Amino acid sequence: MHFGFGERPATVRSDPGPAVPRGRRIAAVLLALLALLLGSLISPAYACGCGAMVPGEGSSISVDREVSAVRWDGEREEIAMRLSVRGDAREAAWIMPVPSRADVRLGDRALFDELAELTAPVHKERRYFWPREGDFPFSDPEVGDGAGAGAPESPAPVGVTGRERLGPFDVARLTASDPDALADWLEQEGFRLPERLSQALRPYVDQGWSYVAIRLAPDEGGSSTLGGALDPLRISFASDRLVYPMRLSRLAQQPQALELYVLAAHRMETRSAIGGYLPDVTYAGRLGASAGPALDSFAGGRTRYLTAIEQIFPQPSDIAGDHELRRTATDEPYQEVLYDEELLRWAGIPAWIVTIGGTALLLLTAIIWRAVTRARRTVTPPPPVWTPPPLD
C-alpha cells in the first residue's frame, strides 16, 4: 500500500512497476492518500479531536490520548498536538481541516511536560473524624480506600498548496473551495465521496477551509508498528477567531475526550458544549516571567494567559460543530485542589474510637464511683418514735 508524499518511496511497496513522470506520480500519491482518508472515514479506525486518523489496509490503530495546546493572538492561531497511539499499523494517515492555509512544523515534546507540571492540581491533606466505607468497622482494615473563522479568498476548486517532510511525517496541504468540487474531483479519478462524510465536510468546504493531510510512519523502512507518543506537530494559520476543529469527531465510534491548553491574552472559555458534557476548567492563570523554555517559546510575549480545559463527549454523533472560544468576563485565576483525605488518628488510634471509648469510660467510672460512694455512706438511724403517755 502506498500513501506517501514528495519524492520519498512508499514505506510499504511491492514491485514498483514502470517509471511514471514525476508530476503524475505526485498527483497520484496525493489523490490516493486523500481518497484513502476520506473514503475510510465512513467507519474510521479513530476520529480524534482535531481530525481523523486512518491506518493502512489490513491493520488497526487507536489513539489512547490526544493533548493539544492552542495559542491565539487575535490574528493568528497555532495548534500544537501530541497523539499517543497503539495498534499493529506500520503506517497511518491523519487529516485536519483548518480555516486558512497552514504552516506545519515539528513541535517540542517538552511543551506538554511543562504544561502538565504547571497545571497539575494542588494536593492538600484533609482529615475526617467519623469512619467511612473502607474504615473500621465497615470493612476489613487491610483493604484501602478504594466552524467559525473567516474564509480566505477563493482559490482553485482543489489544489495542493505545499508539501514537506518533517521528521517521521510526510505533510501535504490541500484546498477545496466549492462544496461539490472535492466530490467531483474524486469521482473523475474513480473514487466516490461517501454521503455521510460529504455532510461532515460540507461546512468546511462551504467556508473555503483548507486541509492538512499527514502520513505517519515509525521509521524509514516501516518495519515496526506505530506505538506510543508520536512527535508533536505545530500547525499555524490566520484566524480572526479562536476556533478548534471538532466536527469530524462526530464520526467516531467511541466516546471522545478533549484535553486543551489555551494561551491567549486573557482567560478563555468555550461558547457552548457543542454536544458534550459542560467543559471543565482545570487551570487558569497568567504565566510568570519564566514558565519553562518550551512553554515560553510557544507562548511568546502577548499570549501569556493559560486556560486548561477538559471535556468529555459520551456520544460523538451529538457533536454539533467546532469549538469557538471567547474571552471570559474576568481573568480570575483558578487551580484545581485535590484533597488527600485520611481518617483522623491520635497516637495511631482512630480519633472517634478514642473519643467514644473515652466518653464511655468516663460514664462507666462515674456510675461505679456513685455506686461505691453510696455503699460506703453511713446510714443515720431514724429518730426514736415518741409515744405519748396514757390518759388518766
Short mmCIF file of N, CA and C in Angstrom, two decimals, residues 37-156:
data_model
loop_
_atom_site.label_atom_id
_atom_site.label_comp_id
_atom_site.label_asym_id
_atom_site.label_seq_id
_atom_site.Cartn_x
_atom_site.Cartn_y
_atom_site.Cartn_z
N LEU A 37 -8.08 8.62 3.00
CA LEU A 37 -8.52 9.32 4.19
C LEU A 37 -10.02 9.54 4.19
N LEU A 38 -10.52 10.11 3.11
CA LEU A 38 -11.93 10.46 3.05
C LEU A 38 -12.81 9.22 2.95
N GLY A 39 -12.43 8.27 2.11
CA GLY A 39 -13.24 7.08 1.97
C GLY A 39 -13.30 6.25 3.23
N SER A 40 -12.19 6.16 3.96
CA SER A 40 -12.15 5.33 5.16
C SER A 40 -12.90 5.95 6.31
N LEU A 41 -13.19 7.24 6.26
CA LEU A 41 -13.88 7.88 7.37
C LEU A 41 -15.33 7.46 7.51
N ILE A 42 -15.84 6.66 6.57
CA ILE A 42 -17.20 6.16 6.74
C ILE A 42 -17.26 5.37 8.04
N SER A 43 -16.27 4.55 8.29
CA SER A 43 -16.15 3.85 9.57
C SER A 43 -14.69 3.95 10.01
N PRO A 44 -14.25 5.15 10.45
CA PRO A 44 -12.84 5.37 10.72
C PRO A 44 -12.35 4.52 11.87
N ALA A 45 -11.05 4.20 11.82
CA ALA A 45 -10.45 3.48 12.93
C ALA A 45 -10.48 4.35 14.17
N TYR A 46 -10.30 5.66 14.00
CA TYR A 46 -10.35 6.57 15.14
C TYR A 46 -10.51 7.97 14.62
N ALA A 47 -11.47 8.71 15.17
CA ALA A 47 -11.64 10.12 14.84
C ALA A 47 -11.20 10.90 16.07
N CYS A 48 -10.08 11.60 15.97
CA CYS A 48 -9.59 12.33 17.13
C CYS A 48 -10.14 13.75 17.11
N GLY A 49 -9.86 14.50 18.19
CA GLY A 49 -10.50 15.79 18.38
C GLY A 49 -10.32 16.74 17.22
N CYS A 50 -9.13 16.77 16.62
CA CYS A 50 -8.84 17.74 15.57
C CYS A 50 -8.91 17.15 14.18
N GLY A 51 -9.42 15.96 14.00
CA GLY A 51 -9.47 15.39 12.66
C GLY A 51 -9.75 13.91 12.72
N ALA A 52 -9.12 13.15 11.82
CA ALA A 52 -9.36 11.71 11.77
C ALA A 52 -8.08 11.00 11.37
N MET A 53 -7.86 9.83 11.97
CA MET A 53 -6.69 9.02 11.67
C MET A 53 -7.13 7.70 11.06
N VAL A 54 -6.44 7.28 10.00
CA VAL A 54 -6.78 6.05 9.27
C VAL A 54 -5.53 5.20 9.12
N PRO A 55 -5.55 3.92 9.52
CA PRO A 55 -4.37 3.06 9.36
C PRO A 55 -4.28 2.51 7.96
N GLY A 56 -3.16 1.86 7.66
CA GLY A 56 -3.00 1.18 6.39
C GLY A 56 -3.95 0.01 6.28
N GLU A 57 -4.15 -0.46 5.05
CA GLU A 57 -5.10 -1.53 4.80
C GLU A 57 -4.71 -2.80 5.58
N GLY A 58 -5.71 -3.42 6.22
CA GLY A 58 -5.49 -4.66 6.95
C GLY A 58 -4.86 -4.48 8.31
N SER A 59 -4.81 -3.27 8.83
CA SER A 59 -4.21 -3.03 10.14
C SER A 59 -5.15 -2.16 10.96
N SER A 60 -4.81 -2.00 12.22
CA SER A 60 -5.66 -1.21 13.10
C SER A 60 -4.79 -0.27 13.92
N ILE A 61 -5.41 0.81 14.39
CA ILE A 61 -4.72 1.79 15.22
C ILE A 61 -5.75 2.48 16.09
N SER A 62 -5.36 2.82 17.29
CA SER A 62 -6.25 3.58 18.18
C SER A 62 -5.42 4.65 18.87
N VAL A 63 -6.07 5.75 19.19
CA VAL A 63 -5.42 6.86 19.87
C VAL A 63 -5.78 6.79 21.35
N ASP A 64 -4.78 6.51 22.16
CA ASP A 64 -5.02 6.41 23.59
C ASP A 64 -5.22 7.78 24.22
N ARG A 65 -4.51 8.78 23.71
CA ARG A 65 -4.59 10.10 24.31
C ARG A 65 -4.25 11.16 23.28
N GLU A 66 -4.96 12.26 23.34
CA GLU A 66 -4.69 13.40 22.47
C GLU A 66 -4.65 14.66 23.33
N VAL A 67 -3.54 15.38 23.25
CA VAL A 67 -3.39 16.63 24.01
C VAL A 67 -3.04 17.73 23.02
N SER A 68 -3.70 18.88 23.14
CA SER A 68 -3.47 20.00 22.23
C SER A 68 -3.23 21.27 23.03
N ALA A 69 -2.32 22.08 22.52
CA ALA A 69 -2.09 23.42 23.04
C ALA A 69 -2.37 24.40 21.92
N VAL A 70 -3.16 25.44 22.21
CA VAL A 70 -3.56 26.41 21.20
C VAL A 70 -3.09 27.79 21.64
N ARG A 71 -2.44 28.51 20.74
CA ARG A 71 -2.04 29.88 21.00
C ARG A 71 -2.72 30.79 19.99
N TRP A 72 -3.33 31.89 20.48
CA TRP A 72 -4.06 32.81 19.60
C TRP A 72 -3.80 34.24 20.05
N ASP A 73 -3.34 35.07 19.11
CA ASP A 73 -3.03 36.46 19.43
C ASP A 73 -4.04 37.44 18.85
N GLY A 74 -5.17 36.93 18.38
CA GLY A 74 -6.19 37.78 17.78
C GLY A 74 -6.15 37.81 16.27
N GLU A 75 -5.04 37.41 15.68
CA GLU A 75 -4.89 37.40 14.23
C GLU A 75 -4.44 36.04 13.70
N ARG A 76 -3.65 35.34 14.48
CA ARG A 76 -3.10 34.07 14.02
C ARG A 76 -3.22 33.03 15.13
N GLU A 77 -3.53 31.81 14.72
CA GLU A 77 -3.70 30.71 15.67
C GLU A 77 -2.68 29.62 15.37
N GLU A 78 -2.18 29.02 16.44
CA GLU A 78 -1.24 27.92 16.29
C GLU A 78 -1.68 26.78 17.21
N ILE A 79 -1.73 25.58 16.66
CA ILE A 79 -2.13 24.39 17.41
C ILE A 79 -0.96 23.43 17.46
N ALA A 80 -0.56 23.05 18.66
CA ALA A 80 0.45 22.01 18.86
C ALA A 80 -0.28 20.77 19.36
N MET A 81 -0.06 19.64 18.70
CA MET A 81 -0.77 18.41 19.03
C MET A 81 0.21 17.28 19.30
N ARG A 82 -0.15 16.45 20.30
CA ARG A 82 0.62 15.25 20.56
C ARG A 82 -0.35 14.08 20.70
N LEU A 83 -0.16 13.05 19.89
CA LEU A 83 -1.02 11.87 19.91
C LEU A 83 -0.22 10.68 20.45
N SER A 84 -0.87 9.88 21.28
CA SER A 84 -0.31 8.61 21.73
C SER A 84 -1.16 7.50 21.14
N VAL A 85 -0.52 6.61 20.37
CA VAL A 85 -1.28 5.60 19.62
C VAL A 85 -0.79 4.20 19.96
N ARG A 86 -1.61 3.21 19.63
CA ARG A 86 -1.23 1.80 19.74
C ARG A 86 -1.97 1.03 18.66
N GLY A 87 -1.46 -0.11 18.31
CA GLY A 87 -2.06 -0.94 17.28
C GLY A 87 -1.00 -1.68 16.50
N ASP A 88 -1.42 -2.29 15.38
CA ASP A 88 -0.47 -3.06 14.56
C ASP A 88 -0.19 -2.40 13.22
N ALA A 89 -0.55 -1.11 13.09
CA ALA A 89 -0.34 -0.40 11.81
C ALA A 89 1.13 -0.01 11.65
N ARG A 90 1.69 -0.26 10.45
CA ARG A 90 3.05 0.17 10.15
C ARG A 90 3.07 1.60 9.63
N GLU A 91 1.93 2.10 9.20
CA GLU A 91 1.80 3.49 8.78
C GLU A 91 0.33 3.87 8.86
N ALA A 92 0.07 5.16 8.97
CA ALA A 92 -1.30 5.65 9.07
C ALA A 92 -1.35 7.05 8.48
N ALA A 93 -2.55 7.51 8.24
CA ALA A 93 -2.76 8.85 7.69
C ALA A 93 -3.70 9.62 8.60
N TRP A 94 -3.50 10.93 8.63
CA TRP A 94 -4.30 11.79 9.50
C TRP A 94 -4.63 13.07 8.73
N ILE A 95 -5.88 13.52 8.84
CA ILE A 95 -6.31 14.73 8.13
C ILE A 95 -6.95 15.69 9.12
N MET A 96 -6.66 16.98 8.95
CA MET A 96 -7.17 18.02 9.83
C MET A 96 -7.62 19.21 9.00
N PRO A 97 -8.86 19.68 9.18
CA PRO A 97 -9.31 20.89 8.50
C PRO A 97 -8.87 22.14 9.25
N VAL A 98 -8.49 23.18 8.52
CA VAL A 98 -8.08 24.45 9.11
C VAL A 98 -8.73 25.58 8.32
N PRO A 99 -9.03 26.72 8.97
CA PRO A 99 -9.79 27.78 8.30
C PRO A 99 -9.04 28.53 7.21
N SER A 100 -7.71 28.44 7.17
CA SER A 100 -6.94 29.10 6.12
C SER A 100 -5.67 28.29 5.88
N ARG A 101 -4.93 28.67 4.86
CA ARG A 101 -3.72 27.91 4.52
C ARG A 101 -2.78 27.86 5.71
N ALA A 102 -2.22 26.69 5.95
CA ALA A 102 -1.47 26.45 7.19
C ALA A 102 0.01 26.28 6.94
N ASP A 103 0.79 26.62 7.95
CA ASP A 103 2.21 26.29 8.02
C ASP A 103 2.35 25.16 9.03
N VAL A 104 3.17 24.18 8.71
CA VAL A 104 3.33 23.00 9.57
C VAL A 104 4.81 22.81 9.89
N ARG A 105 5.10 22.54 11.16
CA ARG A 105 6.45 22.21 11.58
C ARG A 105 6.40 21.30 12.79
N LEU A 106 7.54 20.72 13.12
CA LEU A 106 7.61 19.84 14.27
C LEU A 106 7.52 20.63 15.56
N GLY A 107 6.92 20.03 16.57
CA GLY A 107 6.80 20.65 17.87
C GLY A 107 7.84 20.12 18.84
N ASP A 108 7.75 20.60 20.07
CA ASP A 108 8.69 20.24 21.13
C ASP A 108 7.96 19.38 22.15
N ARG A 109 8.45 18.17 22.40
CA ARG A 109 7.83 17.29 23.38
C ARG A 109 7.79 17.93 24.76
N ALA A 110 8.79 18.73 25.08
CA ALA A 110 8.88 19.31 26.42
C ALA A 110 7.73 20.27 26.70
N LEU A 111 7.09 20.80 25.65
CA LEU A 111 5.99 21.74 25.85
C LEU A 111 4.89 21.11 26.69
N PHE A 112 4.51 19.90 26.38
CA PHE A 112 3.40 19.27 27.09
C PHE A 112 3.80 18.82 28.49
N ASP A 113 5.06 18.48 28.68
CA ASP A 113 5.53 18.16 30.03
C ASP A 113 5.47 19.40 30.92
N GLU A 114 5.90 20.53 30.39
CA GLU A 114 5.87 21.77 31.17
C GLU A 114 4.43 22.21 31.46
N LEU A 115 3.54 22.05 30.48
CA LEU A 115 2.14 22.40 30.71
C LEU A 115 1.52 21.50 31.78
N ALA A 116 1.80 20.21 31.72
CA ALA A 116 1.23 19.29 32.70
C ALA A 116 1.74 19.62 34.11
N GLU A 117 3.02 19.95 34.21
CA GLU A 117 3.58 20.27 35.52
C GLU A 117 2.99 21.56 36.07
N LEU A 118 2.84 22.57 35.21
CA LEU A 118 2.32 23.86 35.66
C LEU A 118 0.87 23.78 36.11
N THR A 119 0.06 23.02 35.40
CA THR A 119 -1.38 22.98 35.67
C THR A 119 -1.80 21.82 36.57
N ALA A 120 -0.84 21.08 37.10
CA ALA A 120 -1.19 19.94 37.96
C ALA A 120 -1.96 20.42 39.19
N PRO A 121 -2.95 19.66 39.63
CA PRO A 121 -3.71 20.06 40.82
C PRO A 121 -2.82 20.16 42.06
N VAL A 122 -3.20 21.04 42.95
CA VAL A 122 -2.52 21.17 44.23
C VAL A 122 -3.11 20.15 45.19
N HIS A 123 -2.25 19.37 45.84
CA HIS A 123 -2.70 18.35 46.79
C HIS A 123 -2.63 18.91 48.21
N LYS A 124 -3.74 18.79 48.92
CA LYS A 124 -3.79 19.21 50.32
C LYS A 124 -4.36 18.07 51.15
N GLU A 125 -3.88 18.00 52.39
CA GLU A 125 -4.37 16.95 53.29
C GLU A 125 -5.62 17.44 54.04
N ARG A 126 -6.55 16.56 54.18
CA ARG A 126 -7.76 16.88 54.93
C ARG A 126 -8.19 15.61 55.68
N ARG A 127 -8.37 15.74 56.99
CA ARG A 127 -8.74 14.59 57.80
C ARG A 127 -10.21 14.66 58.20
N TYR A 128 -10.80 13.49 58.32
CA TYR A 128 -12.20 13.41 58.73
C TYR A 128 -12.30 12.58 60.00
N PHE A 129 -13.37 12.84 60.76
CA PHE A 129 -13.50 12.25 62.09
C PHE A 129 -14.21 10.91 62.08
N TRP A 130 -15.43 10.89 61.51
CA TRP A 130 -16.21 9.66 61.55
C TRP A 130 -15.76 8.68 60.47
N PRO A 131 -15.77 7.39 60.76
CA PRO A 131 -15.30 6.39 59.78
C PRO A 131 -16.21 6.33 58.57
N ARG A 132 -15.59 6.02 57.42
CA ARG A 132 -16.31 5.88 56.16
C ARG A 132 -16.11 4.46 55.64
N GLU A 133 -16.73 4.21 54.47
CA GLU A 133 -16.56 2.90 53.85
C GLU A 133 -15.07 2.64 53.60
N GLY A 134 -14.62 1.51 54.03
CA GLY A 134 -13.20 1.18 53.93
C GLY A 134 -12.48 1.33 55.25
N ASP A 135 -13.09 2.04 56.21
CA ASP A 135 -12.51 2.18 57.55
C ASP A 135 -13.20 1.20 58.50
N PHE A 136 -12.46 0.83 59.55
CA PHE A 136 -13.06 0.01 60.60
C PHE A 136 -14.21 0.78 61.24
N PRO A 137 -15.37 0.22 61.49
CA PRO A 137 -15.69 -1.21 61.41
C PRO A 137 -16.47 -1.60 60.16
N PHE A 138 -16.44 -0.75 59.09
CA PHE A 138 -17.27 -1.01 57.92
C PHE A 138 -16.63 -1.99 56.94
N SER A 139 -15.35 -2.26 57.07
CA SER A 139 -14.70 -3.23 56.18
C SER A 139 -13.42 -3.69 56.83
N ASP A 140 -12.80 -4.67 56.16
CA ASP A 140 -11.52 -5.19 56.64
C ASP A 140 -10.50 -4.07 56.65
N PRO A 141 -9.85 -3.78 57.77
CA PRO A 141 -8.88 -2.67 57.82
C PRO A 141 -7.70 -2.85 56.89
N GLU A 142 -7.49 -4.07 56.36
CA GLU A 142 -6.38 -4.28 55.44
C GLU A 142 -6.69 -3.77 54.04
N VAL A 143 -7.98 -3.51 53.75
CA VAL A 143 -8.38 -3.06 52.42
C VAL A 143 -8.34 -1.54 52.38
N GLY A 144 -7.67 -0.94 51.38
CA GLY A 144 -7.54 0.51 51.29
C GLY A 144 -8.75 1.16 50.69
N ASP A 145 -8.76 2.52 50.66
CA ASP A 145 -9.83 3.31 50.06
C ASP A 145 -9.81 3.21 48.55
N GLY A 146 -10.85 2.49 48.84
CA GLY A 146 -10.93 2.35 47.42
C GLY A 146 -10.69 3.66 46.47
N ALA A 147 -17.98 26.04 12.64
CA ALA A 147 -16.72 26.47 12.20
C ALA A 147 -16.85 27.91 12.05
N GLY A 148 -15.89 28.38 12.60
CA GLY A 148 -16.29 29.76 12.61
C GLY A 148 -15.30 30.76 12.09
N ALA A 149 -14.04 30.49 11.86
CA ALA A 149 -13.11 31.53 11.45
C ALA A 149 -13.35 31.97 10.02
N GLY A 150 -12.92 33.20 9.70
CA GLY A 150 -13.16 33.76 8.38
C GLY A 150 -12.50 32.97 7.27
N ALA A 151 -13.16 32.88 6.13
CA ALA A 151 -12.64 32.10 4.99
C ALA A 151 -11.65 32.94 4.19
N PRO A 152 -10.64 32.30 3.61
CA PRO A 152 -9.71 33.02 2.76
C PRO A 152 -10.32 33.32 1.40
N GLU A 153 -9.58 34.06 0.58
CA GLU A 153 -10.05 34.35 -0.77
C GLU A 153 -10.16 33.06 -1.57
N SER A 154 -11.10 33.03 -2.52
CA SER A 154 -11.41 31.80 -3.24
C SER A 154 -10.24 31.32 -4.09
N PRO A 155 -9.71 30.13 -3.79
CA PRO A 155 -8.66 29.56 -4.63
C PRO A 155 -9.28 28.66 -5.68
N ALA A 156 -8.44 27.87 -6.35
CA ALA A 156 -8.93 26.89 -7.30
C ALA A 156 -9.77 25.86 -6.57
#
